[in-house]
Amino acid sequence: MEVVNALGRRKSSIARVFVSEGTGKITINNRDLKEYFPSSILQYVVKQPLEKLGASEKYDIKVNLCGGGFTGQSQALRLAIARALVKINPEDKSALRAEGFMTRDPRSVERKKPGQPKARRRFQFSKR
């Protein structure tokens, strides 16, 4: 099997994934998964598509990850891994779609409006 690549985004995070056959090693920006995401919850989020298909020990995954915070990065990575797995085997798409791993989360930060301190927050009103 040749290397399969995919892209995942969430908020301002971008994950570029390169999947090849291997032993289940996930490398993010030349660091191990457990080193990059010390939180077990974020590690679980990243591995969800692999666990769903029972392919966690089948593939080596190399990731270029940039932008955003750690939660957005982990969810961008989950989307990228799911997309790469579908490129490898298109029959897996329905199982991943049912879990919600194939859907790009469209929510992002709302822009700041002029004449206001934040996107929706107004300056304090003074009657007198």
C-alpha positions as CSV (number, residue, x, y, z in Angstrom):
1,M,0.0,0.0,0.0
2,E,1.3,3.5,-0.9
3,V,1.0,6.5,1.4
4,V,-2.5,8.0,1.6
5,N,-2.9,11.6,2.5
6,A,-5.8,13.6,3.8
7,L,-6.7,17.0,5.3
8,G,-8.8,17.9,8.3
9,R,-9.8,21.3,9.7
10,R,-11.5,22.6,12.8
11,K,-11.7,26.3,13.9
12,S,-8.2,27.6,12.8
13,S,-6.4,24.2,13.1
14,I,-5.2,22.3,10.0
15,A,-4.1,18.7,10.1
16,R,-2.3,17.0,7.2
17,V,-2.2,13.3,7.6
18,F,0.0,10.7,5.8
19,V,-1.2,7.1,6.4
20,S,0.9,4.0,5.5
21,E,0.8,0.4,6.6
22,G,2.6,-0.2,9.9
23,T,2.3,-1.0,13.6
24,G,0.0,1.8,14.8
25,K,2.5,4.5,15.5
26,I,1.1,8.1,15.4
27,T,3.7,10.9,15.0
28,I,2.6,14.5,15.2
29,N,5.2,17.2,14.2
30,N,8.0,14.6,14.7
31,R,6.7,13.9,18.3
32,D,4.8,10.9,19.6
33,L,1.1,11.2,20.2
34,K,1.4,10.8,24.0
35,E,4.0,13.5,24.1
36,Y,2.1,15.9,21.8
37,F,-1.3,15.3,23.5
38,P,-0.6,14.5,27.2
39,S,-4.3,14.4,28.0
40,S,-5.8,10.9,27.7
41,I,-9.1,12.5,26.5
42,L,-7.5,14.1,23.5
43,Q,-5.6,10.9,22.7
44,Y,-9.0,9.1,22.8
45,V,-10.5,11.7,20.4
46,V,-7.7,11.3,17.9
47,K,-7.9,7.4,18.0
48,Q,-11.8,7.3,17.7
49,P,-12.0,6.5,13.9
50,L,-9.2,3.8,14.2
51,E,-10.9,2.2,17.2
52,K,-14.3,2.2,15.4
53,L,-12.9,0.2,12.5
54,G,-10.5,-1.9,14.6
55,A,-7.5,-0.6,12.6
56,S,-5.5,1.0,15.4
57,E,-2.6,-1.5,15.0
58,K,-2.7,-1.6,11.2
59,Y,-1.4,1.9,10.1
60,D,1.4,4.3,10.8
61,I,0.2,7.9,10.8
62,K,2.5,10.9,10.2
63,V,0.8,14.3,10.9
64,N,1.7,17.9,10.2
65,L,-0.5,19.9,12.6
66,C,-0.7,23.7,12.9
67,G,-2.9,26.5,14.2
68,G,-5.5,26.7,16.9
69,G,-5.5,25.2,20.4
70,F,-5.2,21.6,21.5
71,T,-8.9,20.7,21.4
72,G,-9.4,22.1,17.8
73,Q,-6.2,20.3,16.7
74,S,-7.3,17.0,18.1
75,Q,-10.7,17.3,16.3
76,A,-9.0,18.4,13.1
77,L,-6.7,15.3,13.3
78,R,-9.7,13.0,13.9
79,L,-11.4,14.3,10.7
80,A,-8.2,13.9,8.7
81,I,-7.7,10.3,9.9
82,A,-11.3,9.4,9.1
83,R,-10.9,10.9,5.6
84,A,-7.7,9.0,5.0
85,L,-9.3,5.7,6.1
86,V,-12.2,6.3,3.7
87,K,-9.6,6.8,0.9
88,I,-8.1,3.5,1.8
89,N,-11.4,1.6,2.0
90,P,-14.6,3.4,0.8
91,E,-16.9,0.8,2.4
92,D,-16.0,2.2,5.8
93,K,-17.6,5.6,5.1
94,S,-21.1,4.7,6.3
95,A,-19.8,3.5,9.7
96,L,-17.6,6.6,10.2
97,R,-20.5,8.9,9.0
98,A,-22.9,7.3,11.6
99,E,-20.4,8.2,14.4
100,G,-20.1,11.8,13.0
101,F,-16.4,11.5,12.2
102,M,-16.8,12.5,8.5
103,T,-18.5,15.9,9.2
104,R,-16.4,19.0,9.3
105,D,-17.5,21.2,12.2
106,P,-18.3,24.6,10.7
107,R,-18.3,26.6,13.9
108,S,-15.5,29.1,14.2
109,V,-14.9,32.4,15.9
110,E,-17.3,35.2,15.0
111,R,-15.6,38.4,13.9
112,K,-15.4,41.5,16.1
113,K,-17.8,44.3,15.0
114,P,-16.8,48.0,14.9
115,G,-18.0,50.1,17.8
116,Q,-18.1,47.1,20.1
117,P,-15.5,45.5,22.4
118,K,-16.2,42.0,21.2
119,A,-18.3,40.2,18.6
120,R,-21.6,40.5,20.5
121,R,-20.7,42.4,23.7
122,R,-21.7,46.0,23.7
123,F,-20.1,48.9,25.6
124,Q,-21.9,49.6,28.9
125,F,-24.9,51.9,28.4
126,S,-25.1,55.0,30.6
127,K,-28.4,56.7,30.9
128,R,-26.9,59.8,32.5
